[in-house]
mmCIF file of N, CA and C in Angstrom:
data_model
loop_
_atom_site.group_PDB
_atom_site.id
_atom_site.type_symbol
_atom_site.label_atom_id
_atom_site.label_comp_id
_atom_site.label_asym_id
_atom_site.label_seq_id
_atom_site.Cartn_x
_atom_site.Cartn_y
_atom_site.Cartn_z
ATOM 1 N N MET A 1 70.841 -88.035 121.805
ATOM 2 C CA MET A 1 70.795 -86.896 120.912
ATOM 3 C C MET A 1 71.766 -85.835 121.415
ATOM 4 N N LYS A 2 72.533 -85.288 120.520
ATOM 5 C CA LYS A 2 73.523 -84.283 120.881
ATOM 6 C C LYS A 2 72.837 -82.944 121.134
ATOM 7 N N ALA A 3 73.206 -82.305 122.225
ATOM 8 C CA ALA A 3 72.617 -81.013 122.581
ATOM 9 C C ALA A 3 73.142 -79.924 121.659
ATOM 10 N N SER A 4 72.268 -78.992 121.330
ATOM 11 C CA SER A 4 72.676 -77.848 120.517
ATOM 12 C C SER A 4 73.491 -76.879 121.383
ATOM 13 N N LYS A 5 74.136 -75.940 120.735
ATOM 14 C CA LYS A 5 74.906 -74.931 121.461
ATOM 15 C C LYS A 5 73.985 -74.143 122.411
ATOM 16 N N ALA A 6 72.778 -73.810 121.942
ATOM 17 C CA ALA A 6 71.830 -73.069 122.778
ATOM 18 C C ALA A 6 71.415 -73.900 123.996
ATOM 19 N N GLU A 7 71.186 -75.200 123.798
ATOM 20 C CA GLU A 7 70.826 -76.071 124.918
ATOM 21 C C GLU A 7 71.961 -76.157 125.924
ATOM 22 N N ARG A 8 73.189 -76.268 125.445
ATOM 23 C CA ARG A 8 74.336 -76.316 126.366
ATOM 24 C C ARG A 8 74.470 -75.014 127.146
ATOM 25 N N LEU A 9 74.236 -73.904 126.467
ATOM 26 C CA LEU A 9 74.312 -72.598 127.128
ATOM 27 C C LEU A 9 73.242 -72.482 128.219
ATOM 28 N N LEU A 10 72.015 -72.867 127.896
ATOM 29 C CA LEU A 10 70.948 -72.807 128.891
ATOM 30 C C LEU A 10 71.214 -73.781 130.034
ATOM 31 N N TRP A 11 71.697 -74.977 129.715
ATOM 32 C CA TRP A 11 71.997 -75.961 130.759
ATOM 33 C C TRP A 11 73.040 -75.434 131.735
ATOM 34 N N SER A 12 73.975 -74.641 131.236
ATOM 35 C CA SER A 12 74.999 -74.085 132.129
ATOM 36 C C SER A 12 74.382 -73.193 133.197
ATOM 37 N N ARG A 13 73.163 -72.691 132.948
ATOM 38 C CA ARG A 13 72.465 -71.842 133.915
ATOM 39 C C ARG A 13 71.407 -72.577 134.725
ATOM 40 N N LEU A 14 70.926 -73.730 134.217
ATOM 41 C CA LEU A 14 69.881 -74.474 134.922
ATOM 42 C C LEU A 14 70.440 -75.528 135.874
ATOM 43 N N ARG A 15 71.621 -76.020 135.580
ATOM 44 C CA ARG A 15 72.173 -77.115 136.374
ATOM 45 C C ARG A 15 72.593 -76.657 137.768
ATOM 46 N N LYS A 16 72.752 -77.619 138.627
ATOM 47 C CA LYS A 16 73.227 -77.387 140.001
ATOM 48 C C LYS A 16 72.357 -76.414 140.785
ATOM 49 N N ARG A 17 71.040 -76.500 140.542
ATOM 50 C CA ARG A 17 70.063 -75.733 141.328
ATOM 51 C C ARG A 17 70.322 -74.225 141.327
ATOM 52 N N GLN A 18 70.776 -73.700 140.204
ATOM 53 C CA GLN A 18 71.098 -72.275 140.117
ATOM 54 C C GLN A 18 69.867 -71.383 139.989
ATOM 55 N N VAL A 19 68.732 -71.952 139.602
ATOM 56 C CA VAL A 19 67.521 -71.150 139.417
ATOM 57 C C VAL A 19 66.559 -71.464 140.559
ATOM 58 N N GLY A 20 66.526 -70.581 141.515
ATOM 59 C CA GLY A 20 65.605 -70.716 142.641
ATOM 60 C C GLY A 20 65.785 -71.976 143.466
ATOM 61 N N GLY A 21 66.941 -72.610 143.377
ATOM 62 C CA GLY A 21 67.190 -73.834 144.124
ATOM 63 C C GLY A 21 66.500 -75.064 143.552
ATOM 64 N N HIS A 22 65.929 -74.940 142.356
ATOM 65 C CA HIS A 22 65.202 -76.052 141.743
ATOM 66 C C HIS A 22 66.130 -76.931 140.919
ATOM 67 N N ARG A 23 65.872 -78.220 140.977
ATOM 68 C CA ARG A 23 66.681 -79.189 140.235
ATOM 69 C C ARG A 23 66.051 -79.440 138.872
ATOM 70 N N PHE A 24 66.867 -79.318 137.851
ATOM 71 C CA PHE A 24 66.448 -79.647 136.489
ATOM 72 C C PHE A 24 67.145 -80.906 136.017
ATOM 73 N N ARG A 25 66.449 -81.640 135.186
ATOM 74 C CA ARG A 25 67.029 -82.785 134.489
ATOM 75 C C ARG A 25 67.079 -82.433 133.013
ATOM 76 N N ARG A 26 68.084 -82.965 132.350
ATOM 77 C CA ARG A 26 68.299 -82.675 130.932
ATOM 78 C C ARG A 26 68.008 -83.923 130.123
ATOM 79 N N GLN A 27 67.371 -83.751 128.942
ATOM 80 C CA GLN A 27 67.049 -84.858 128.044
ATOM 81 C C GLN A 27 66.356 -85.981 128.817
ATOM 82 N N HIS A 28 65.250 -85.627 129.442
ATOM 83 C CA HIS A 28 64.537 -86.538 130.337
ATOM 84 C C HIS A 28 63.303 -87.111 129.650
ATOM 85 N N PRO A 29 63.061 -88.427 129.781
ATOM 86 C CA PRO A 29 61.864 -89.016 129.167
ATOM 87 C C PRO A 29 60.595 -88.697 129.950
ATOM 88 N N LEU A 30 59.566 -88.327 129.216
ATOM 89 C CA LEU A 30 58.204 -88.200 129.745
ATOM 90 C C LEU A 30 57.320 -88.970 128.771
ATOM 91 N N GLY A 31 56.810 -90.088 129.206
ATOM 92 C CA GLY A 31 56.057 -90.943 128.288
ATOM 93 C C GLY A 31 56.954 -91.354 127.140
ATOM 94 N N SER A 32 56.478 -91.187 125.922
ATOM 95 C CA SER A 32 57.277 -91.556 124.749
ATOM 96 C C SER A 32 58.101 -90.381 124.224
ATOM 97 N N TYR A 33 58.112 -89.292 124.955
ATOM 98 C CA TYR A 33 58.838 -88.094 124.531
ATOM 99 C C TYR A 33 60.095 -87.894 125.380
ATOM 100 N N ILE A 34 61.050 -87.197 124.794
ATOM 101 C CA ILE A 34 62.246 -86.766 125.524
ATOM 102 C C ILE A 34 62.186 -85.242 125.549
ATOM 103 N N VAL A 35 62.113 -84.674 126.750
ATOM 104 C CA VAL A 35 62.057 -83.217 126.859
ATOM 105 C C VAL A 35 63.466 -82.669 127.046
ATOM 106 N N ASP A 36 63.668 -81.434 126.607
ATOM 107 C CA ASP A 36 64.994 -80.828 126.720
ATOM 108 C C ASP A 36 65.390 -80.673 128.186
ATOM 109 N N PHE A 37 64.509 -80.047 128.977
ATOM 110 C CA PHE A 37 64.774 -79.842 130.402
ATOM 111 C C PHE A 37 63.468 -79.977 131.159
ATOM 112 N N VAL A 38 63.546 -80.495 132.377
ATOM 113 C CA VAL A 38 62.345 -80.589 133.206
ATOM 114 C C VAL A 38 62.714 -80.416 134.669
ATOM 115 N N CYS A 39 61.859 -79.669 135.371
ATOM 116 C CA CYS A 39 61.906 -79.612 136.823
ATOM 117 C C CYS A 39 60.736 -80.472 137.280
ATOM 118 N N LEU A 40 61.027 -81.682 137.730
ATOM 119 C CA LEU A 40 59.970 -82.613 138.115
ATOM 120 C C LEU A 40 59.185 -82.108 139.325
ATOM 121 N N GLU A 41 59.871 -81.489 140.259
ATOM 122 C CA GLU A 41 59.248 -80.989 141.481
ATOM 123 C C GLU A 41 58.144 -79.969 141.179
ATOM 124 N N GLN A 42 58.407 -79.061 140.243
ATOM 125 C CA GLN A 42 57.441 -78.017 139.898
ATOM 126 C C GLN A 42 56.634 -78.348 138.640
ATOM 127 N N LYS A 43 56.967 -79.478 138.010
ATOM 128 C CA LYS A 43 56.280 -79.931 136.789
ATOM 129 C C LYS A 43 56.341 -78.872 135.678
ATOM 130 N N VAL A 44 57.567 -78.386 135.435
ATOM 131 C CA VAL A 44 57.811 -77.406 134.379
ATOM 132 C C VAL A 44 58.778 -78.009 133.372
ATOM 133 N N VAL A 45 58.364 -77.997 132.112
ATOM 134 C CA VAL A 45 59.191 -78.472 131.004
ATOM 135 C C VAL A 45 59.672 -77.246 130.232
ATOM 136 N N VAL A 46 60.960 -77.216 129.916
ATOM 137 C CA VAL A 46 61.546 -76.137 129.120
ATOM 138 C C VAL A 46 62.042 -76.744 127.824
ATOM 139 N N GLU A 47 61.548 -76.205 126.710
ATOM 140 C CA GLU A 47 61.939 -76.675 125.387
ATOM 141 C C GLU A 47 62.703 -75.582 124.657
ATOM 142 N N VAL A 48 63.744 -75.980 123.945
ATOM 143 C CA VAL A 48 64.543 -75.071 123.133
ATOM 144 C C VAL A 48 64.263 -75.409 121.674
ATOM 145 N N ASP A 49 63.730 -74.432 120.951
ATOM 146 C CA ASP A 49 63.317 -74.654 119.570
ATOM 147 C C ASP A 49 64.308 -74.068 118.576
ATOM 148 N N GLY A 50 64.768 -74.916 117.673
ATOM 149 C CA GLY A 50 65.606 -74.475 116.562
ATOM 150 C C GLY A 50 64.750 -74.026 115.397
ATOM 151 N N ASP A 51 65.386 -73.720 114.296
ATOM 152 C CA ASP A 51 64.691 -73.206 113.116
ATOM 153 C C ASP A 51 63.616 -74.151 112.595
ATOM 154 N N HIS A 52 63.837 -75.450 112.672
ATOM 155 C CA HIS A 52 62.884 -76.407 112.103
ATOM 156 C C HIS A 52 61.535 -76.393 112.815
ATOM 157 N N HIS A 53 61.447 -75.783 113.987
ATOM 158 C CA HIS A 53 60.175 -75.740 114.715
ATOM 159 C C HIS A 53 59.171 -74.783 114.064
ATOM 160 N N GLY A 54 59.609 -74.007 113.086
ATOM 161 C CA GLY A 54 58.704 -73.131 112.353
ATOM 162 C C GLY A 54 58.006 -73.819 111.198
ATOM 163 N N GLU A 55 58.438 -75.022 110.852
ATOM 164 C CA GLU A 55 57.837 -75.758 109.744
ATOM 165 C C GLU A 55 56.495 -76.351 110.179
ATOM 166 N N ASP A 56 55.545 -76.394 109.250
ATOM 167 C CA ASP A 56 54.184 -76.838 109.567
ATOM 168 C C ASP A 56 54.136 -78.213 110.209
ATOM 169 N N GLN A 57 54.864 -79.166 109.656
ATOM 170 C CA GLN A 57 54.835 -80.524 110.200
ATOM 171 C C GLN A 57 55.385 -80.556 111.622
ATOM 172 N N GLN A 58 56.451 -79.818 111.864
ATOM 173 C CA GLN A 58 57.033 -79.772 113.204
ATOM 174 C C GLN A 58 56.113 -79.050 114.178
ATOM 175 N N LYS A 59 55.457 -77.980 113.712
ATOM 176 C CA LYS A 59 54.511 -77.265 114.574
ATOM 177 C C LYS A 59 53.396 -78.200 115.036
ATOM 178 N N ALA A 60 52.867 -79.005 114.107
ATOM 179 C CA ALA A 60 51.790 -79.944 114.454
ATOM 180 C C ALA A 60 52.284 -80.971 115.470
ATOM 181 N N HIS A 61 53.498 -81.474 115.273
ATOM 182 C CA HIS A 61 54.079 -82.434 116.216
ATOM 183 C C HIS A 61 54.247 -81.791 117.590
ATOM 184 N N ASP A 62 54.775 -80.574 117.625
ATOM 185 C CA ASP A 62 54.977 -79.872 118.894
ATOM 186 C C ASP A 62 53.648 -79.649 119.615
ATOM 187 N N GLU A 63 52.596 -79.329 118.865
ATOM 188 C CA GLU A 63 51.280 -79.110 119.484
ATOM 189 C C GLU A 63 50.752 -80.401 120.114
ATOM 190 N N ARG A 64 50.876 -81.525 119.406
ATOM 191 C CA ARG A 64 50.440 -82.820 119.966
ATOM 192 C C ARG A 64 51.255 -83.171 121.204
ATOM 193 N N ARG A 65 52.534 -82.984 121.104
ATOM 194 C CA ARG A 65 53.457 -83.290 122.200
ATOM 195 C C ARG A 65 53.139 -82.438 123.427
ATOM 196 N N ASP A 66 52.992 -81.121 123.219
ATOM 197 C CA ASP A 66 52.683 -80.215 124.319
ATOM 198 C C ASP A 66 51.336 -80.559 124.949
ATOM 199 N N ALA A 67 50.363 -80.938 124.125
ATOM 200 C CA ALA A 67 49.045 -81.309 124.656
ATOM 201 C C ALA A 67 49.159 -82.532 125.550
ATOM 202 N N TRP A 68 49.930 -83.527 125.132
ATOM 203 C CA TRP A 68 50.101 -84.729 125.948
ATOM 204 C C TRP A 68 50.822 -84.389 127.255
ATOM 205 N N ILE A 69 51.900 -83.621 127.160
ATOM 206 C CA ILE A 69 52.680 -83.262 128.347
ATOM 207 C C ILE A 69 51.823 -82.437 129.312
ATOM 208 N N THR A 70 51.055 -81.503 128.788
ATOM 209 C CA THR A 70 50.166 -80.676 129.611
ATOM 210 C C THR A 70 49.106 -81.538 130.282
ATOM 211 N N ALA A 71 48.590 -82.526 129.561
ATOM 212 C CA ALA A 71 47.581 -83.429 130.138
ATOM 213 C C ALA A 71 48.143 -84.232 131.310
ATOM 214 N N GLN A 72 49.461 -84.347 131.388
ATOM 215 C CA GLN A 72 50.099 -85.050 132.503
ATOM 216 C C GLN A 72 50.331 -84.117 133.695
ATOM 217 N N GLY A 73 49.909 -82.859 133.565
ATOM 218 C CA GLY A 73 50.030 -81.911 134.668
ATOM 219 C C GLY A 73 51.241 -81.006 134.610
ATOM 220 N N TYR A 74 51.977 -81.034 133.505
ATOM 221 C CA TYR A 74 53.168 -80.195 133.355
ATOM 222 C C TYR A 74 52.818 -78.899 132.637
ATOM 223 N N ARG A 75 53.605 -77.865 132.894
ATOM 224 C CA ARG A 75 53.551 -76.627 132.115
ATOM 225 C C ARG A 75 54.734 -76.664 131.158
ATOM 226 N N VAL A 76 54.509 -76.280 129.918
ATOM 227 C CA VAL A 76 55.565 -76.275 128.909
ATOM 228 C C VAL A 76 55.876 -74.837 128.542
ATOM 229 N N VAL A 77 57.149 -74.477 128.635
ATOM 230 C CA VAL A 77 57.595 -73.164 128.163
ATOM 231 C C VAL A 77 58.621 -73.396 127.069
ATOM 232 N N ARG A 78 58.490 -72.621 126.010
ATOM 233 C CA ARG A 78 59.364 -72.779 124.845
ATOM 234 C C ARG A 78 60.131 -71.487 124.589
ATOM 235 N N PHE A 79 61.369 -71.668 124.208
ATOM 236 C CA PHE A 79 62.222 -70.550 123.816
ATOM 237 C C PHE A 79 62.933 -70.940 122.537
ATOM 238 N N SER A 80 63.123 -69.967 121.666
ATOM 239 C CA SER A 80 63.897 -70.235 120.450
ATOM 240 C C SER A 80 65.387 -70.165 120.795
ATOM 241 N N ILE A 81 66.181 -70.744 119.942
ATOM 242 C CA ILE A 81 67.628 -70.655 120.156
ATOM 243 C C ILE A 81 68.065 -69.197 120.158
ATOM 244 N N TYR A 82 67.354 -68.347 119.384
ATOM 245 C CA TYR A 82 67.706 -66.922 119.305
ATOM 246 C C TYR A 82 67.363 -66.200 120.604
ATOM 247 N N ASP A 83 66.287 -66.615 121.277
ATOM 248 C CA ASP A 83 65.977 -66.056 122.596
ATOM 249 C C ASP A 83 67.152 -66.288 123.539
ATOM 250 N N ILE A 84 67.702 -67.487 123.482
ATOM 251 C CA ILE A 84 68.803 -67.856 124.382
ATOM 252 C C ILE A 84 70.071 -67.107 124.017
ATOM 253 N N TYR A 85 70.385 -67.045 122.719
ATOM 254 C CA TYR A 85 71.597 -66.337 122.300
ATOM 255 C C TYR A 85 71.514 -64.843 122.581
ATOM 256 N N ASP A 86 70.339 -64.264 122.356
ATOM 257 C CA ASP A 86 70.201 -62.813 122.462
ATOM 258 C C ASP A 86 69.810 -62.330 123.849
ATOM 259 N N GLY A 87 69.262 -63.220 124.680
ATOM 260 C CA GLY A 87 68.780 -62.760 125.979
ATOM 261 C C GLY A 87 68.752 -63.861 127.013
ATOM 262 N N LEU A 88 69.887 -64.480 127.248
ATOM 263 C CA LEU A 88 69.947 -65.600 128.189
ATOM 264 C C LEU A 88 69.411 -65.207 129.566
ATOM 265 N N GLU A 89 69.751 -64.027 130.039
ATOM 266 C CA GLU A 89 69.287 -63.604 131.364
ATOM 267 C C GLU A 89 67.765 -63.463 131.385
ATOM 268 N N PHE A 90 67.184 -62.954 130.302
ATOM 269 C CA PHE A 90 65.727 -62.854 130.213
ATOM 270 C C PHE A 90 65.097 -64.241 130.264
ATOM 271 N N VAL A 91 65.665 -65.192 129.513
ATOM 272 C CA VAL A 91 65.145 -66.562 129.487
ATOM 273 C C VAL A 91 65.217 -67.185 130.876
ATOM 274 N N VAL A 92 66.340 -67.064 131.530
ATOM 275 C CA VAL A 92 66.494 -67.627 132.878
ATOM 276 C C VAL A 92 65.504 -66.973 133.838
ATOM 277 N N GLY A 93 65.313 -65.667 133.726
ATOM 278 C CA GLY A 93 64.340 -64.975 134.557
ATOM 279 C C GLY A 93 62.919 -65.450 134.295
ATOM 280 N N ALA A 94 62.581 -65.702 133.040
ATOM 281 C CA ALA A 94 61.246 -66.194 132.688
ATOM 282 C C ALA A 94 61.028 -67.589 133.255
ATOM 283 N N ILE A 95 62.051 -68.412 133.206
ATOM 284 C CA ILE A 95 61.953 -69.768 133.787
ATOM 285 C C ILE A 95 61.777 -69.663 135.301
ATOM 286 N N ASP A 96 62.543 -68.796 135.915
ATOM 287 C CA ASP A 96 62.429 -68.602 137.370
ATOM 288 C C ASP A 96 61.011 -68.175 137.747
ATOM 289 N N ARG A 97 60.433 -67.257 136.988
ATOM 290 C CA ARG A 97 59.053 -66.815 137.265
ATOM 291 C C ARG A 97 58.061 -67.956 137.051
ATOM 292 N N GLU A 98 58.294 -68.788 136.056
ATOM 293 C CA GLU A 98 57.398 -69.927 135.789
ATOM 294 C C GLU A 98 57.421 -70.921 136.943
ATOM 295 N N LEU A 99 58.569 -71.051 137.570
ATOM 296 C CA LEU A 99 58.703 -71.966 138.695
ATOM 297 C C LEU A 99 57.955 -71.477 139.925
ATOM 298 N N GLY A 100 57.661 -70.180 139.933
ATOM 299 C CA GLY A 100 56.876 -69.602 141.033
ATOM 300 C C GLY A 100 57.650 -69.487 142.268
#
């Protein structure tokens, strides 16, 4: 799957252990799902949501997906593409805080 512009922008800040020295993987499989980004060491999943995530069917899918991922011991944090475009530093800071 081709990464969106927002995903590429966020990846430019998550790669190479730039956030607290933590390693992230991009487009990584967890069970039958592919997550946008994951720090396996801290069990944190970062999802980037486009406009379609506001639709009812997609919301229901995201809720099922997040429930399964959470049941595996991961924390899921979601950001909209607009969060990334308008406040990349805030998003990176929020991820850093989530990593503890």
